[in-house]
Amino acid sequence: MKILVINCGSSSIKYKLYEFPQKTLITKGLIEKIGEKNSPMRDHGHGVSALLTRLIKEKAIESLDEISAVGHRVVHGGETFRQPSIIDKKVLKKITECSKLAPLHNPANLAGILACKKNMPSVVQIAVFDTAFHQTIPQYAYTYAIPLKYYKKYAIRKYGFHGTSHQFVALEASRILNKPLETLKLITCHLGNGCSITAIDKGKSIDTSMGFTPLEGLMMGTRCGDIDVAAVFNIMENENLSLKDIDTILNKKSGLLGVSGISNDIRLIKQGAKDGDSRARLALEMFIYRIKKYIGAYQFILGGADAVCVTAGIGENNPDIVEEIRKSVYALSGDKTKVLIISTDEELMIASLSHELISSPV
Ligand code: ADP
């Protein structure tokens, strides 16, 4: 059967079409410039129509009837979604409610779902949430030490993101180590433009570095990661900044970019450091230091780890950074903890979870 995976951003749709149960990739692509001025893709509806027409034109499918299910990446599932879900009216309403927690992401995901429903009304649509894998994190780890009423009133807590990537990498680690996931303690490091680390005990996420939003935790391409909130108040006051201004600074102008002043791309930072640029060197040292700090903390709370798995754009393509991590892990645990580089595939994970859901008996 054919499963289509859709990842809808605010102005783009990434897609991959798979054949199951073989898990072979038939085709993949990107529809861009949705909603932009002078673009023929006026909205996500047009984007999805163009995508489906392209699949037929490329002969990936002869007709839409061949698609058995569409798996949608949905960024935020709040506390409602612990598992992938078949999208019906109730699920749609709950995803809409979760938009409060991810106002930039969930509306685009929803637009993609509605466009697919319109174009393929009889095809089952499945939502796979970035946050769901982390819903096993215990309360003492997900609660912020602020008045508890804000959790009750506004659902302020750690949620964690990159869930499908961490889950995929954990399953791959179990396959590589040839041991059941239920027997393993793993630390998975998703190091892309966004970066997060997860502690996984017996296949379950027990802590992760991102928080209420993807801003918390590691230093990232353009996000600051952990910071004393009082420093944020201080900057706002000194520079007379609005909430929107400071949000842009912390999410889009910080991290590797903000410290180096060069770029959010690790390749350019490494080149700068090599050429003797002190800000680039500092950015690189900070980036690696924070990763090590989280790995150390997670090794401790897990009571040791069978493997530290490194993935995504930075993790998969920078053996020198992985070597730095390996040295520290080795110094603590010797050969007991392996360091593995694993290619992540979030779309394949979404397709696999969708396949599992439609294949399981009701
Ligand atoms: P995203 O989070 O946007 O999916 P990726 O996982 O693709 O990001 O990671 C993007 C980052 O990975 C880039 O900013 C760059 O720093 C790094 N990267 C990508 N390809 C390479 C490469 N060939 N060599 C070194 N670094 C790379």
Coordinates of C-alpha atoms and ligand atoms in Angstrom, one line a residue:
M1 CA 0.0 0.0 0.0
K2 CA 1.1 3.6 -0.6
I3 CA 1.4 6.0 2.3
L4 CA 1.9 9.7 1.7
V5 CA 3.7 11.8 4.3
I6 CA 3.1 15.5 4.5
N7 CA 5.0 18.1 6.5
C8 CA 3.3 21.5 6.1
G9 CA 5.1 24.6 7.1
S10 CA 3.7 28.1 6.8
S11 CA 4.9 28.6 3.3
S12 CA 6.0 25.1 2.1
I13 CA 4.9 21.5 1.9
K14 CA 7.5 18.7 2.1
Y15 CA 6.2 15.3 1.0
K16 CA 7.4 11.7 0.7
L17 CA 5.5 8.8 -0.8
Y18 CA 6.3 5.3 0.4
E19 CA 5.4 1.7 -0.5
F20 CA 4.5 -0.4 2.6
P21 CA 5.2 -2.8 4.1
Q22 CA 8.5 -2.7 2.2
K23 CA 9.1 0.9 3.4
T24 CA 10.5 1.9 0.0
L25 CA 10.6 5.5 -0.9
I26 CA 8.7 6.0 -4.2
T27 CA 9.2 9.8 -4.5
K28 CA 9.7 13.0 -2.5
G29 CA 9.5 16.7 -3.1
L30 CA 8.8 20.2 -2.0
I31 CA 6.1 22.7 -2.8
E32 CA 7.3 26.2 -2.0
K33 CA 6.2 29.8 -1.9
I34 CA 2.7 29.0 -0.6
G35 CA 0.8 32.2 0.1
E36 CA 3.7 34.4 -1.2
K37 CA 3.1 37.4 -3.4
N38 CA 2.8 36.5 -7.1
S39 CA 3.0 32.8 -6.3
P40 CA 0.5 30.5 -8.1
M41 CA 0.2 28.6 -4.8
R42 CA -2.3 30.9 -3.1
D43 CA -2.8 28.7 -0.1
H44 CA -2.2 25.2 1.2
G45 CA -5.2 23.9 -0.8
H46 CA -3.5 24.9 -4.0
G47 CA -0.2 23.5 -2.7
V48 CA -1.7 20.1 -2.0
S49 CA -3.6 20.0 -5.3
A50 CA -0.2 20.8 -7.1
L51 CA 1.5 18.1 -5.1
L52 CA -1.1 15.4 -6.0
T53 CA -1.1 16.5 -9.7
R54 CA 2.7 16.2 -9.6
L55 CA 2.5 12.6 -8.2
I56 CA 0.3 11.6 -11.1
K57 CA 2.3 13.4 -13.7
E58 CA 5.5 11.8 -12.4
K59 CA 3.7 8.4 -12.6
A60 CA 4.4 7.8 -8.9
I61 CA 0.6 6.9 -8.8
E62 CA -2.0 6.5 -11.5
S63 CA -4.9 7.8 -9.4
L64 CA -5.4 9.1 -5.9
D65 CA -7.3 5.9 -5.0
E66 CA -3.9 4.2 -4.7
I67 CA -3.0 6.2 -1.6
S68 CA -4.1 4.2 1.4
A69 CA -3.3 6.9 4.1
V70 CA -1.8 10.3 4.5
G71 CA 0.5 10.8 7.6
H72 CA 0.7 14.4 8.7
R73 CA 3.4 15.9 10.9
V74 CA 1.7 17.9 13.6
V75 CA 4.1 20.0 15.8
H76 CA 2.0 20.2 19.0
G77 CA -0.3 17.6 20.5
G78 CA -0.3 19.2 24.0
E79 CA -1.1 16.7 26.7
T80 CA -4.0 15.3 24.6
F81 CA -2.0 13.2 22.1
R82 CA 0.3 10.5 23.4
Q83 CA 0.0 8.5 20.2
P84 CA -0.6 9.1 16.5
S85 CA -4.3 9.5 15.8
I86 CA -6.7 9.0 12.9
I87 CA -8.1 12.4 12.2
D88 CA -11.8 12.7 12.7
K89 CA -13.8 15.8 13.7
K90 CA -12.9 15.4 17.4
V91 CA -9.2 15.1 16.7
L92 CA -9.3 18.0 14.4
K93 CA -10.9 20.1 17.1
K94 CA -8.3 19.1 19.6
I95 CA -5.4 19.9 17.2
T96 CA -7.0 23.3 16.7
E97 CA -7.1 23.8 20.5
C98 CA -3.3 22.9 20.6
S99 CA -2.7 25.8 18.3
K100 CA -2.6 28.0 21.4
L101 CA 0.6 26.2 22.3
A102 CA 2.2 26.4 18.8
P103 CA 0.6 29.4 17.1
L104 CA 3.2 29.4 14.3
H105 CA 3.1 25.7 13.5
N106 CA -0.2 24.0 14.2
P107 CA -2.3 26.3 11.9
A108 CA -0.1 25.4 8.9
N109 CA -0.3 21.7 9.8
L110 CA -4.1 22.0 10.1
A111 CA -4.3 23.8 6.7
G112 CA -2.4 20.8 5.2
I113 CA -4.8 18.3 6.8
L114 CA -7.9 20.2 5.6
A115 CA -6.5 20.5 2.1
C116 CA -5.8 16.7 1.9
K117 CA -9.3 16.0 3.3
K118 CA -10.8 18.1 0.6
N119 CA -8.7 16.6 -2.2
M120 CA -9.0 13.0 -0.9
P121 CA -12.2 12.8 1.1
S122 CA -12.2 9.0 1.4
V123 CA -8.5 8.5 2.3
V124 CA -7.6 8.1 6.0
Q125 CA -5.6 11.0 7.4
I126 CA -3.3 10.4 10.4
A127 CA -1.7 13.0 12.7
V128 CA 1.7 12.2 14.1
F129 CA 2.8 14.6 16.8
D130 CA 6.4 16.0 17.5
T131 CA 5.5 16.1 21.2
A132 CA 3.8 12.7 21.6
F133 CA 6.9 10.7 22.2
H134 CA 7.8 12.9 25.2
Q135 CA 4.5 12.4 26.9
T136 CA 6.1 9.7 29.0
I137 CA 8.3 12.3 30.8
P138 CA 7.4 12.2 34.5
Q139 CA 5.7 15.2 36.2
Y140 CA 8.7 16.1 38.3
A141 CA 10.8 16.5 35.1
Y142 CA 8.2 18.4 33.0
T143 CA 7.0 20.8 35.6
Y144 CA 8.6 24.3 35.8
A145 CA 9.3 25.6 39.3
I146 CA 6.8 28.5 39.0
P147 CA 3.4 28.9 40.7
L148 CA 1.6 25.7 39.7
K149 CA -1.6 27.7 38.8
Y150 CA 0.1 28.6 35.5
Y151 CA 0.3 25.0 34.5
K152 CA -3.3 24.6 35.4
K153 CA -4.5 27.8 33.7
Y154 CA -2.3 27.8 30.6
A155 CA -0.7 24.3 30.3
I156 CA 2.8 25.8 30.9
R157 CA 5.1 22.8 31.2
K158 CA 7.9 21.1 29.3
Y159 CA 6.6 19.3 26.2
G160 CA 9.7 18.6 24.1
F161 CA 9.9 18.4 20.3
H162 CA 11.7 16.3 17.6
G163 CA 9.8 13.3 19.0
T164 CA 9.6 11.3 15.8
S165 CA 13.3 11.8 15.2
H166 CA 14.3 10.7 18.7
Q167 CA 11.9 7.7 18.4
F168 CA 13.3 6.7 15.0
V169 CA 16.9 7.0 16.2
A170 CA 16.2 4.9 19.3
L171 CA 14.7 2.1 17.1
E172 CA 17.7 2.3 14.8
A173 CA 20.0 2.1 17.8
S174 CA 18.2 -1.0 19.0
R175 CA 18.6 -2.6 15.6
I176 CA 22.3 -1.7 15.3
L177 CA 23.1 -2.9 18.9
N178 CA 21.0 -6.0 18.2
K179 CA 19.2 -5.6 21.6
P180 CA 15.5 -5.0 22.3
L181 CA 14.7 -1.4 22.9
E182 CA 13.0 -2.4 26.2
T183 CA 16.5 -3.3 27.6
L184 CA 18.3 -0.2 26.5
K185 CA 19.2 3.2 28.1
L186 CA 19.8 5.7 25.3
I187 CA 20.7 9.3 24.8
T188 CA 19.6 10.7 21.4
C189 CA 21.0 14.0 20.2
H190 CA 19.2 15.6 17.3
L191 CA 21.6 18.3 16.1
G192 CA 20.2 20.2 13.1
N193 CA 19.2 23.8 12.9
G194 CA 17.1 23.0 15.9
C195 CA 18.9 20.9 18.5
S196 CA 17.5 18.7 21.3
I197 CA 18.7 15.8 23.4
T198 CA 16.5 13.1 24.9
A199 CA 17.1 10.5 27.7
I200 CA 15.3 7.3 26.7
D201 CA 14.8 4.5 29.2
K202 CA 13.5 1.2 27.8
G203 CA 12.1 3.0 24.8
K204 CA 10.4 5.8 26.7
S205 CA 11.4 9.4 26.8
I206 CA 12.1 10.4 30.4
D207 CA 13.5 13.9 29.8
T208 CA 14.4 16.1 26.9
S209 CA 16.2 19.4 26.5
M210 CA 13.5 21.4 24.6
G211 CA 10.7 22.7 26.8
F212 CA 7.4 24.6 26.5
T213 CA 8.7 25.7 23.1
P214 CA 11.7 24.6 21.1
L215 CA 13.7 27.5 22.6
E216 CA 14.9 25.8 25.7
G217 CA 18.0 23.6 26.1
L218 CA 21.0 23.4 23.7
M219 CA 22.5 26.2 21.8
M220 CA 21.1 26.1 18.3
G221 CA 21.5 27.6 14.9
T222 CA 19.6 30.8 15.8
R223 CA 18.0 29.9 19.2
C224 CA 19.6 30.8 22.5
G225 CA 18.7 27.6 24.4
D226 CA 19.0 27.8 28.2
I227 CA 19.3 31.3 29.6
D228 CA 18.5 33.1 32.9
V229 CA 15.1 34.7 32.3
A230 CA 16.2 37.7 34.4
A231 CA 18.8 38.4 31.7
V232 CA 16.0 38.6 29.2
F233 CA 14.1 41.2 31.4
N234 CA 17.3 43.2 31.7
I235 CA 17.9 43.3 27.9
M236 CA 14.2 44.3 27.3
E237 CA 14.5 47.1 29.8
N238 CA 17.8 48.4 28.6
E239 CA 16.9 48.3 24.9
N240 CA 13.2 49.1 25.4
L241 CA 12.1 46.0 23.5
S242 CA 8.6 44.7 23.0
L243 CA 7.7 41.0 23.5
K244 CA 7.8 40.5 19.8
D245 CA 11.3 42.1 19.5
I246 CA 12.8 39.9 22.2
D247 CA 11.1 36.8 20.8
T248 CA 12.7 37.5 17.5
I249 CA 16.1 38.0 19.1
L250 CA 16.0 34.8 21.2
N251 CA 14.6 32.6 18.4
K252 CA 16.1 34.0 15.3
K253 CA 19.2 36.1 16.1
S254 CA 20.8 34.1 18.9
G255 CA 22.6 30.7 19.1
L256 CA 25.5 30.0 16.7
L257 CA 24.5 33.1 14.6
G258 CA 24.3 35.5 17.5
V259 CA 27.5 34.5 19.2
S260 CA 29.6 34.1 16.0
G261 CA 28.1 37.0 14.1
I262 CA 28.9 34.9 11.0
S263 CA 26.1 32.4 10.4
N264 CA 23.8 29.7 11.8
D265 CA 25.6 27.1 9.6
I266 CA 28.2 25.1 11.5
R267 CA 30.3 24.7 8.4
L268 CA 30.9 28.5 8.3
I269 CA 31.5 28.6 12.0
K270 CA 34.1 25.9 11.8
Q271 CA 35.8 27.6 8.9
G272 CA 35.8 30.9 10.9
A273 CA 37.3 29.2 13.9
K274 CA 40.0 27.6 11.7
D275 CA 40.8 31.1 10.3
G276 CA 41.3 32.4 13.8
D277 CA 38.0 34.2 14.3
S278 CA 37.6 34.3 18.1
R279 CA 33.8 34.7 18.1
A280 CA 33.5 31.7 15.8
R281 CA 35.7 29.7 18.1
L282 CA 33.7 30.7 21.2
A283 CA 30.4 29.7 19.4
L284 CA 31.8 26.3 18.5
E285 CA 33.1 25.7 22.1
M286 CA 29.8 26.8 23.6
F287 CA 27.8 24.6 21.2
I288 CA 29.9 21.5 22.1
Y289 CA 30.1 22.3 25.8
R290 CA 26.3 22.4 26.1
I291 CA 25.8 19.1 24.3
K292 CA 28.3 17.5 26.7
K293 CA 26.6 19.0 29.7
Y294 CA 23.2 17.5 28.7
I295 CA 24.7 14.2 27.8
G296 CA 26.4 14.1 31.3
A297 CA 23.2 15.0 33.1
Y298 CA 21.2 12.3 31.2
Q299 CA 23.8 9.6 31.7
F300 CA 23.4 10.4 35.4
I301 CA 19.6 10.3 35.5
L302 CA 19.5 7.2 33.4
G303 CA 22.1 5.5 35.6
G304 CA 24.5 5.0 32.6
A305 CA 23.7 4.7 28.9
D306 CA 24.2 1.9 26.4
A307 CA 24.6 4.4 23.6
V308 CA 24.7 8.1 22.8
C309 CA 23.2 8.5 19.3
V310 CA 24.0 11.5 17.2
T311 CA 21.8 12.6 14.3
A312 CA 20.5 15.3 11.9
G313 CA 22.4 17.8 9.7
I314 CA 25.2 18.7 12.2
G315 CA 25.3 15.3 13.9
E316 CA 25.5 13.3 10.7
N317 CA 28.0 15.4 8.8
N318 CA 30.6 16.6 11.4
P319 CA 32.7 13.7 12.6
D320 CA 35.0 16.1 14.4
I321 CA 32.2 17.3 16.7
V322 CA 31.1 13.7 17.3
E323 CA 34.7 12.8 18.1
E324 CA 34.7 15.5 20.8
I325 CA 31.5 14.0 22.3
R326 CA 33.0 10.5 22.0
K327 CA 36.1 11.5 24.0
S328 CA 34.0 12.8 26.9
V329 CA 31.7 9.8 26.9
Y330 CA 34.7 7.5 26.8
A331 CA 36.4 9.3 29.7
L332 CA 33.3 8.7 31.8
S333 CA 32.1 5.2 30.8
G334 CA 34.9 3.6 28.7
D335 CA 33.6 1.1 26.1
K336 CA 30.3 0.6 28.1
T337 CA 28.6 3.5 26.2
K338 CA 28.8 3.4 22.4
V339 CA 28.6 6.6 20.4
L340 CA 26.6 6.0 17.2
I341 CA 26.0 8.3 14.2
I342 CA 22.5 7.5 12.9
S343 CA 20.7 9.1 10.0
T344 CA 17.3 10.2 11.1
D345 CA 14.3 9.9 8.9
E346 CA 11.3 11.6 10.4
E347 CA 9.1 11.1 7.4
L348 CA 9.7 7.3 7.4
M349 CA 8.9 7.2 11.1
I350 CA 5.6 9.1 10.4
A351 CA 4.8 6.6 7.6
S352 CA 5.6 3.6 9.8
L353 CA 3.5 4.9 12.6
S354 CA 0.6 5.6 10.2
H355 CA 1.0 2.1 8.7
E356 CA 1.0 0.6 12.2
L357 CA -2.1 2.5 13.1
I358 CA -4.2 1.5 10.1
S359 CA -3.0 -2.1 10.1
S360 CA -3.7 -2.7 13.8
P361 CA -7.0 -4.4 14.6
V362 CA -9.7 -2.1 16.0
Ligands
ADP1 P1 16.8 21.3 10.1 O1 16.7 21.3 11.6 O2 16.5 22.6 9.4 O3 16.1 20.1 9.5 P2 19.2 19.9 9.4 O4 19.1 18.7 10.2 O5 19.2 19.8 7.9 O6 18.3 21.1 9.8 O7 20.7 20.6 9.8 C1 21.1 21.8 9.3 C2 22.5 22.1 9.7 O8 23.3 20.9 9.5 C3 23.2 23.2 8.8 O9 22.9 24.4 9.4 C4 24.6 22.8 8.9 O10 25.1 23.4 10.1 C5 24.7 21.3 9.1 N1 25.0 20.6 7.9 C6 24.2 20.2 6.9 N2 24.9 19.5 5.9 C7 26.2 19.5 6.4 C8 27.5 19.0 5.8 N3 27.5 18.4 4.6 N4 28.6 19.2 6.5 C9 28.6 19.8 7.7 N5 27.5 20.3 8.3 C10 26.3 20.2 7.6

